[in-house]
Coordinates of C-alpha atoms and ligand atoms in Angstrom, one line a residue:
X76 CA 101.5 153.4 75.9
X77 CA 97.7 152.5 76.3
X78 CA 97.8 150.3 73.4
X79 CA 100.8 148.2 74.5
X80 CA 98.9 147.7 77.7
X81 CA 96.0 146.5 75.9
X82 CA 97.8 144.2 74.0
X83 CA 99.5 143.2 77.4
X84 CA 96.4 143.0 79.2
X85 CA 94.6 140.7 75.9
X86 CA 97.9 138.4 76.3
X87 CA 97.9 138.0 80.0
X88 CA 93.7 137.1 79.8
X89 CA 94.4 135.1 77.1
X90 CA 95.7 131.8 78.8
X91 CA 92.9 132.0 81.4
X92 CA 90.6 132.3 79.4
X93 CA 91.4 128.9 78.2
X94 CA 91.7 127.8 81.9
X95 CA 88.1 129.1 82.3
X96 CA 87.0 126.4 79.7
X97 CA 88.9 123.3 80.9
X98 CA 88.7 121.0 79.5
X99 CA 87.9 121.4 75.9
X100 CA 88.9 117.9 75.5
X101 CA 89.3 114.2 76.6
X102 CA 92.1 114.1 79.6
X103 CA 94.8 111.0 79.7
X104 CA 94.6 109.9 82.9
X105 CA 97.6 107.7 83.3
X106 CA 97.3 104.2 85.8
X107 CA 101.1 103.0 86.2
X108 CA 100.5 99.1 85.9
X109 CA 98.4 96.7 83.8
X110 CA 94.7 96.9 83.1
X111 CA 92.5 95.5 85.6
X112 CA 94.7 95.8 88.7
X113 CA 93.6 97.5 91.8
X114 CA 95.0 100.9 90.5
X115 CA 93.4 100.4 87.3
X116 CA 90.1 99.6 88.8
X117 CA 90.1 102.4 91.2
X118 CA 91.0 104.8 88.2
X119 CA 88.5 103.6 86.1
X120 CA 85.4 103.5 89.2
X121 CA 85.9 107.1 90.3
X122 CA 87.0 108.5 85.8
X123 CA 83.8 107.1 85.8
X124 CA 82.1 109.6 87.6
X125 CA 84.5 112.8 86.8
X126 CA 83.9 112.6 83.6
X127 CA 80.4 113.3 83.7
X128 CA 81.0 116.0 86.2
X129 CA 84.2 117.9 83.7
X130 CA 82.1 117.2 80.7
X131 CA 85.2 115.4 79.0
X132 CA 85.9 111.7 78.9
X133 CA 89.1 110.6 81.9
X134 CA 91.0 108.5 79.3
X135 CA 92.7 105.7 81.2
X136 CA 96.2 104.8 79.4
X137 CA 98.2 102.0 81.1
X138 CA 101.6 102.7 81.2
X139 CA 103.3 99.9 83.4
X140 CA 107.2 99.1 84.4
X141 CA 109.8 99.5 86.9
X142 CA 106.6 99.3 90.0
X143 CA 104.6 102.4 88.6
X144 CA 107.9 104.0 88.3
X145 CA 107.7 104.5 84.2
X146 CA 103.8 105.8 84.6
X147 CA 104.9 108.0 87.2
X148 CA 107.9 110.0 85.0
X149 CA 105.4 109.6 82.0
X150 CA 103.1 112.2 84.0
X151 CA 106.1 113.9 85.9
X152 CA 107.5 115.0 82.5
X153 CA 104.0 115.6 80.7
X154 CA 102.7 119.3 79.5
X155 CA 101.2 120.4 82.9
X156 CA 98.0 121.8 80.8
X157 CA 95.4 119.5 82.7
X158 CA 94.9 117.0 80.2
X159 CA 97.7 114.5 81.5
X160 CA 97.1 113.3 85.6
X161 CA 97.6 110.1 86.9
X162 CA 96.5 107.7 89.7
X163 CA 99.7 107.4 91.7
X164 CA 99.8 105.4 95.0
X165 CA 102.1 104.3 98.4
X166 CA 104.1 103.2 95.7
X167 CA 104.8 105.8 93.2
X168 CA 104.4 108.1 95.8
X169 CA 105.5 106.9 98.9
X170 CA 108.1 104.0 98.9
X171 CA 109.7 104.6 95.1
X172 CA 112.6 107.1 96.5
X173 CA 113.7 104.2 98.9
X174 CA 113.7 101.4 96.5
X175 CA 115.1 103.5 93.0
X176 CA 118.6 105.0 93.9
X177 CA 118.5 108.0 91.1
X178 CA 114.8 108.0 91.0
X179 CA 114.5 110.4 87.9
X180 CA 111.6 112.0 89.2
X181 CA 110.2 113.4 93.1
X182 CA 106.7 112.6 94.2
X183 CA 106.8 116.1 96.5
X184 CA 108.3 118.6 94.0
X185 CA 107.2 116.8 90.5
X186 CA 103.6 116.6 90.9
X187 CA 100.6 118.8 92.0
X188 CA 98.1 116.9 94.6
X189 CA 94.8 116.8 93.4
X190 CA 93.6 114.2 96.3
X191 CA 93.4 110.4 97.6
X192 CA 90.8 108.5 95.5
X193 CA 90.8 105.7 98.1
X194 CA 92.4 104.1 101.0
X195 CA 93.6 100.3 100.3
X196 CA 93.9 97.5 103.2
X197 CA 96.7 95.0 102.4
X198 CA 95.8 91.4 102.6
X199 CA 98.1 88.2 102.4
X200 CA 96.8 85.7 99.8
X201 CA 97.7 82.6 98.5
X202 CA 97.1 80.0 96.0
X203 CA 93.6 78.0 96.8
X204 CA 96.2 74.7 97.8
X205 CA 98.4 76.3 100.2
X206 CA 99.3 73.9 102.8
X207 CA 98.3 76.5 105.4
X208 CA 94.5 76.6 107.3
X209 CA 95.4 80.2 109.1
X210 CA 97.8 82.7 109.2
X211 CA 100.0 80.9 111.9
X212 CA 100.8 77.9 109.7
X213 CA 101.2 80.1 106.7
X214 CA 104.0 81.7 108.2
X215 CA 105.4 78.4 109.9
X216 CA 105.4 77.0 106.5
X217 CA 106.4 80.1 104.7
X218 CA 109.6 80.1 107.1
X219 CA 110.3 76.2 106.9
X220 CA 110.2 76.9 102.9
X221 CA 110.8 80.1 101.6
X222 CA 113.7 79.0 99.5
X223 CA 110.9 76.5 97.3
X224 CA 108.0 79.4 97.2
X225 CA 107.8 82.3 94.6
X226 CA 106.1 85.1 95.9
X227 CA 104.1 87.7 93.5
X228 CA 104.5 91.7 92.8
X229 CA 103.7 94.6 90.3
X230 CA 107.3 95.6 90.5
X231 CA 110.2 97.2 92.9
X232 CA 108.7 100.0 94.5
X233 CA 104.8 98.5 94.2
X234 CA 102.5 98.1 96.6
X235 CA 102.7 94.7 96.5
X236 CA 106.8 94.6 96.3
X237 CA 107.3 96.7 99.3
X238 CA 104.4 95.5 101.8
X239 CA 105.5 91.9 101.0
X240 CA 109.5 93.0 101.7
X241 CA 108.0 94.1 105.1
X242 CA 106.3 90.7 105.4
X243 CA 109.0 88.9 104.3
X244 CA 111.6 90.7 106.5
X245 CA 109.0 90.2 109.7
X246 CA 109.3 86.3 109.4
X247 CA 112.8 85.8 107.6
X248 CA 111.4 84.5 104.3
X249 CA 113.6 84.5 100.8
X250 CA 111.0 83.2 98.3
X251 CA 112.0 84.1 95.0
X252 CA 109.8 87.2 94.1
X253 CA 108.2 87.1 90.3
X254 CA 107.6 90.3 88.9
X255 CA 104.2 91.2 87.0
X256 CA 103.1 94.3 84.9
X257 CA 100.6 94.6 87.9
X258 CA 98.7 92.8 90.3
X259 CA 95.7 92.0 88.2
X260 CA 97.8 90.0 86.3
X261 CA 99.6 88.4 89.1
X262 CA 96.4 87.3 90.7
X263 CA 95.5 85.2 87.2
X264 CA 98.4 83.8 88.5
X265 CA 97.5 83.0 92.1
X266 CA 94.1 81.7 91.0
X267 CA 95.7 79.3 88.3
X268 CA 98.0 77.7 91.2
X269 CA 101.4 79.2 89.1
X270 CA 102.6 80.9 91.7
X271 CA 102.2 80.5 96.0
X272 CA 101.9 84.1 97.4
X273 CA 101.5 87.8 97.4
X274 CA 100.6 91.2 99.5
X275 CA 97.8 93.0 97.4
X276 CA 95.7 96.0 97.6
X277 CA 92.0 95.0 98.6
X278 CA 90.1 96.3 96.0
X279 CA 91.7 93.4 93.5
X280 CA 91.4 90.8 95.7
X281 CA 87.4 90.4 97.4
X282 CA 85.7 89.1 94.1
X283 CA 88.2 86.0 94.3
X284 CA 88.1 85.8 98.0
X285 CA 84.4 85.7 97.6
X286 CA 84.3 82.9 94.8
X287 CA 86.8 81.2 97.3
X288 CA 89.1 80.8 94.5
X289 CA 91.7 82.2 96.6
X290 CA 93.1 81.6 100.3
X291 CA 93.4 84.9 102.3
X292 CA 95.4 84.7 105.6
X293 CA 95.0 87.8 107.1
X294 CA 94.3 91.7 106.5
X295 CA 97.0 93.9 107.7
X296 CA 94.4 96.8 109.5
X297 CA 93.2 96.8 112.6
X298 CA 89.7 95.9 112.0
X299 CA 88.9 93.2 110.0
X300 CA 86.9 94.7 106.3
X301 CA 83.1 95.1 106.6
X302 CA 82.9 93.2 102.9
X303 CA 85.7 90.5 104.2
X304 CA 84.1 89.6 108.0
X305 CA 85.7 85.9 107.7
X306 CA 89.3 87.2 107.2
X307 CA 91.0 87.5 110.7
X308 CA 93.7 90.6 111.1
X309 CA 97.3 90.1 110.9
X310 CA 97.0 90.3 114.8
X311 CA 94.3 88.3 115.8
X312 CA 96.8 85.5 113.5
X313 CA 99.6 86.5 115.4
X314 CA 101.8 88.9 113.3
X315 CA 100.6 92.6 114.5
X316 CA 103.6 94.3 113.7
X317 CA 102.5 93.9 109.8
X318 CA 100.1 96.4 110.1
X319 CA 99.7 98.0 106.9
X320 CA 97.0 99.8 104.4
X321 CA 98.3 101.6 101.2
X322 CA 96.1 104.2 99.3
X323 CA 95.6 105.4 95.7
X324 CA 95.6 109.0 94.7
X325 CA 95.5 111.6 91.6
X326 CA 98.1 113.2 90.8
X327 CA 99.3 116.3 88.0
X328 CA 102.2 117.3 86.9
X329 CA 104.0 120.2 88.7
X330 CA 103.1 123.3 87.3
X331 CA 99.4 122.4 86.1
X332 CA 97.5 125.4 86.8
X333 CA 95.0 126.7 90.0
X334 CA 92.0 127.2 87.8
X335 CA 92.8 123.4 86.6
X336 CA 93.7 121.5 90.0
X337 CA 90.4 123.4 91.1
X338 CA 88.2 121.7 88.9
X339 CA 90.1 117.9 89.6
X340 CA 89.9 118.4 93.2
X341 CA 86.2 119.3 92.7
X342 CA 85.4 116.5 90.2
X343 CA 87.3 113.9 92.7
X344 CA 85.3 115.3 96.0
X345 CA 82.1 115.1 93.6
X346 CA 82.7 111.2 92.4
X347 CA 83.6 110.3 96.3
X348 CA 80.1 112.1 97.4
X349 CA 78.6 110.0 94.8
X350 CA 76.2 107.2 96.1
X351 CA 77.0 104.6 93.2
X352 CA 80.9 105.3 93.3
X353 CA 81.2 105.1 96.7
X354 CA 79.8 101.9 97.1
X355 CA 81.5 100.3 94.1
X356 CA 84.3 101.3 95.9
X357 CA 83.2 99.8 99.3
X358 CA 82.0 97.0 98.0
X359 CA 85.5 96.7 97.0
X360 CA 86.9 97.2 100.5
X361 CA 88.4 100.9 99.6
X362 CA 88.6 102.7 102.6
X363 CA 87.1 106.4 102.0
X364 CA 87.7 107.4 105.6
X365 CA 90.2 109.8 105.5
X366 CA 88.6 112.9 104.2
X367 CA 91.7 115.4 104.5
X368 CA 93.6 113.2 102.2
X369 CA 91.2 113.6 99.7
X370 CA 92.0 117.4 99.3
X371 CA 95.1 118.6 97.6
X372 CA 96.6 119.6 101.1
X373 CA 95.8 116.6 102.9
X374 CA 97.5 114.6 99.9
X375 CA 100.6 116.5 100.2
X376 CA 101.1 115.9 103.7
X377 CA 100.2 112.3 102.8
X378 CA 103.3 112.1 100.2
X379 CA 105.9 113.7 102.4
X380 CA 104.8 111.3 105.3
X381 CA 104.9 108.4 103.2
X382 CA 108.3 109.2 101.9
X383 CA 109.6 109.5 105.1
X384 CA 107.4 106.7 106.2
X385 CA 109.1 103.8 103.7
X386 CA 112.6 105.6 103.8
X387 CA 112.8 104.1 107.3
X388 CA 111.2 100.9 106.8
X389 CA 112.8 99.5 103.6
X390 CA 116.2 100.9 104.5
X391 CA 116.2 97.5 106.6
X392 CA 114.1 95.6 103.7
X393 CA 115.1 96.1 100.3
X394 CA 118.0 97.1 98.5
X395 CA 118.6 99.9 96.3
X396 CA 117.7 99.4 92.7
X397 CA 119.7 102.0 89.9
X398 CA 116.1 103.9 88.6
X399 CA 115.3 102.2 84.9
X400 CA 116.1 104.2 81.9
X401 CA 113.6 106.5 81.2
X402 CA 111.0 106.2 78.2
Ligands
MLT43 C1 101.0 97.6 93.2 O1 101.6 98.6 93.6 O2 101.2 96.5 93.6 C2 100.0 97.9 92.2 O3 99.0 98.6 92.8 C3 99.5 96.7 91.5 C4 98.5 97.1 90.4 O4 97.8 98.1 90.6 O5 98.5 96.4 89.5

């Protein structure tokens, strides 16, 4: 009897044991669209700094397609051991279930929280020779000539796909929408003059804004960004009812254990206490505001909200797309 509980007891320490150690080795940390994107550079500014604190390298692996969607179910289906997480988003995690009809995966049950990494103000941008001086006449123009304008995303169910549907539906625009492997790619595009328009995440978007290699229109907050003073609000232009900020957070697969989400959580909190993280991230324009969102239970109230959130507004915007086949 005493021996089989021995050998019961040696099993059951066992596995934490190895817990106690994570991580014994480099972690995949999974960014659902093309390198040097605003997910991508938000993933690779705070892996920066949780690496040091976990003592193993963040390894980022872009895995892009179907607007983060394919990323997403990479990590969903992963071995939830702590050494496969992702930086999901609004997106992913927020406006996929409206947008992908038999979404093969769900951002609430899939995934374990670990926290928001930053908050994202959306801004409307164009090419530098848009035939627009301020928000007004871009949408006046927009309007007039929707059918002759291509408009830029990462994807159905981005970021940049759904806050654009929004904008889009505001003003009654049908530009033909080209798809990109992410918004770092599609901004090559903007810059080059290839293509007229897109919503974006902030965090891609002030180096180019700076250069003035860009025209951007409005943000969609409130307040106009500390690091973008010159940019009016989507009010002060005239169009306050697109009023939106999106928001990029970590994420592991359902099942991952305590010990493990532990030492995320704590690793994330640590990079976002961080003087040089924090303001490569605000030089940026991230928003690192919302401090309940960065713990596991703030995120999770985040995701249900969000779902529930773009449910109701793209049941009006965007049709339902049939989920891509899985990888
Ligand atoms: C998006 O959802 O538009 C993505 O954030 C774009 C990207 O990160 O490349």
């Amino acid at each position: 009897m005493r021996s089989s509980l021995v050998l019961l007891a040696s099993v059951l320490v066992l596995p934490l044991e190895g817990m106690a150690a994570y991580p014994e080795r480099p972690i995949t940390f999974i960014v659902p669209f093309a390198a040097g994107g605003p997910t991508d550079v938000v993933a690779r500014i705070v892996a920066e700094n949780m690496s040091k604190t976990l003592g193993q390298q963040l390894v980022v692996e872009n895995v892009a397609g179907a607007g983060g969607t394919t990323g997403a179910l990479r990590c969903a289906q992963a071995t939830p051991d702590g050494y496969t997480i992702m930086m999901g988003h609004m997106g992913t995690h927020g406006a996929a279930p409206a947008v992908y009809a038999d979404l093969k995966y769900d951002p609430v049950k899939d995934f374990v929280p670990i926290g928001m990494a930053a908050g994202t103000p959306i801004l409307i941008v164009a090419k530098k020779s848009f035939p627009a001086k301020d928000l007004k006449e871009f949408v006046s123009y927009v309007k007039a000539n929707s059918e002759k304008l291509n408009e830029a995303h990462a994807g159905v169910g981005s970021v940049s796909f759904t806050t654009c549907a929004f904008f889009n539906s505001l003003i009654g625009a049908k530009p033909t929408r080209v798809v990109y492997r992410g918004t770092g790619p599609a901004l090559n595009d903007i810059v080059a003059g290839q293509v007229d328009y897109m919503c974006d995440q902030i965090v891609n978007l002030v180096p180019q804004i700076q250069a003035n290699s860009i025209k951007a229109y409005a943000v969609a907050t409130a307040q106009r960004s500390p690091v973008l003073p010159d940019v009016p609000t989507t009010k002060e232009g005239g169009l306050a009812e697109f009023q939106v900020s999106a928001w990029n957070a970590i994420f592991a697969p359902k099942g991952t254990p305590p010990e493990v989400t532990k030492k995320l959580s704590a690793a994330l909190q640590k990079a976002l206490a961080d003087a040089g993280t924090r303001k490569r991230l605000l030089d940026l324009g991230a928003d690192l505001t919302d401090k309940e969102a960065q713990t596991p239970e703030g995120l999770a109230k985040l995701v249900q909200s969000e779902v529930a959130r773009w449910n109701k507004v793209l049941k009006t915007v965007a049709m339902k797309e049939p989920a891509p086949p899985p990888k």
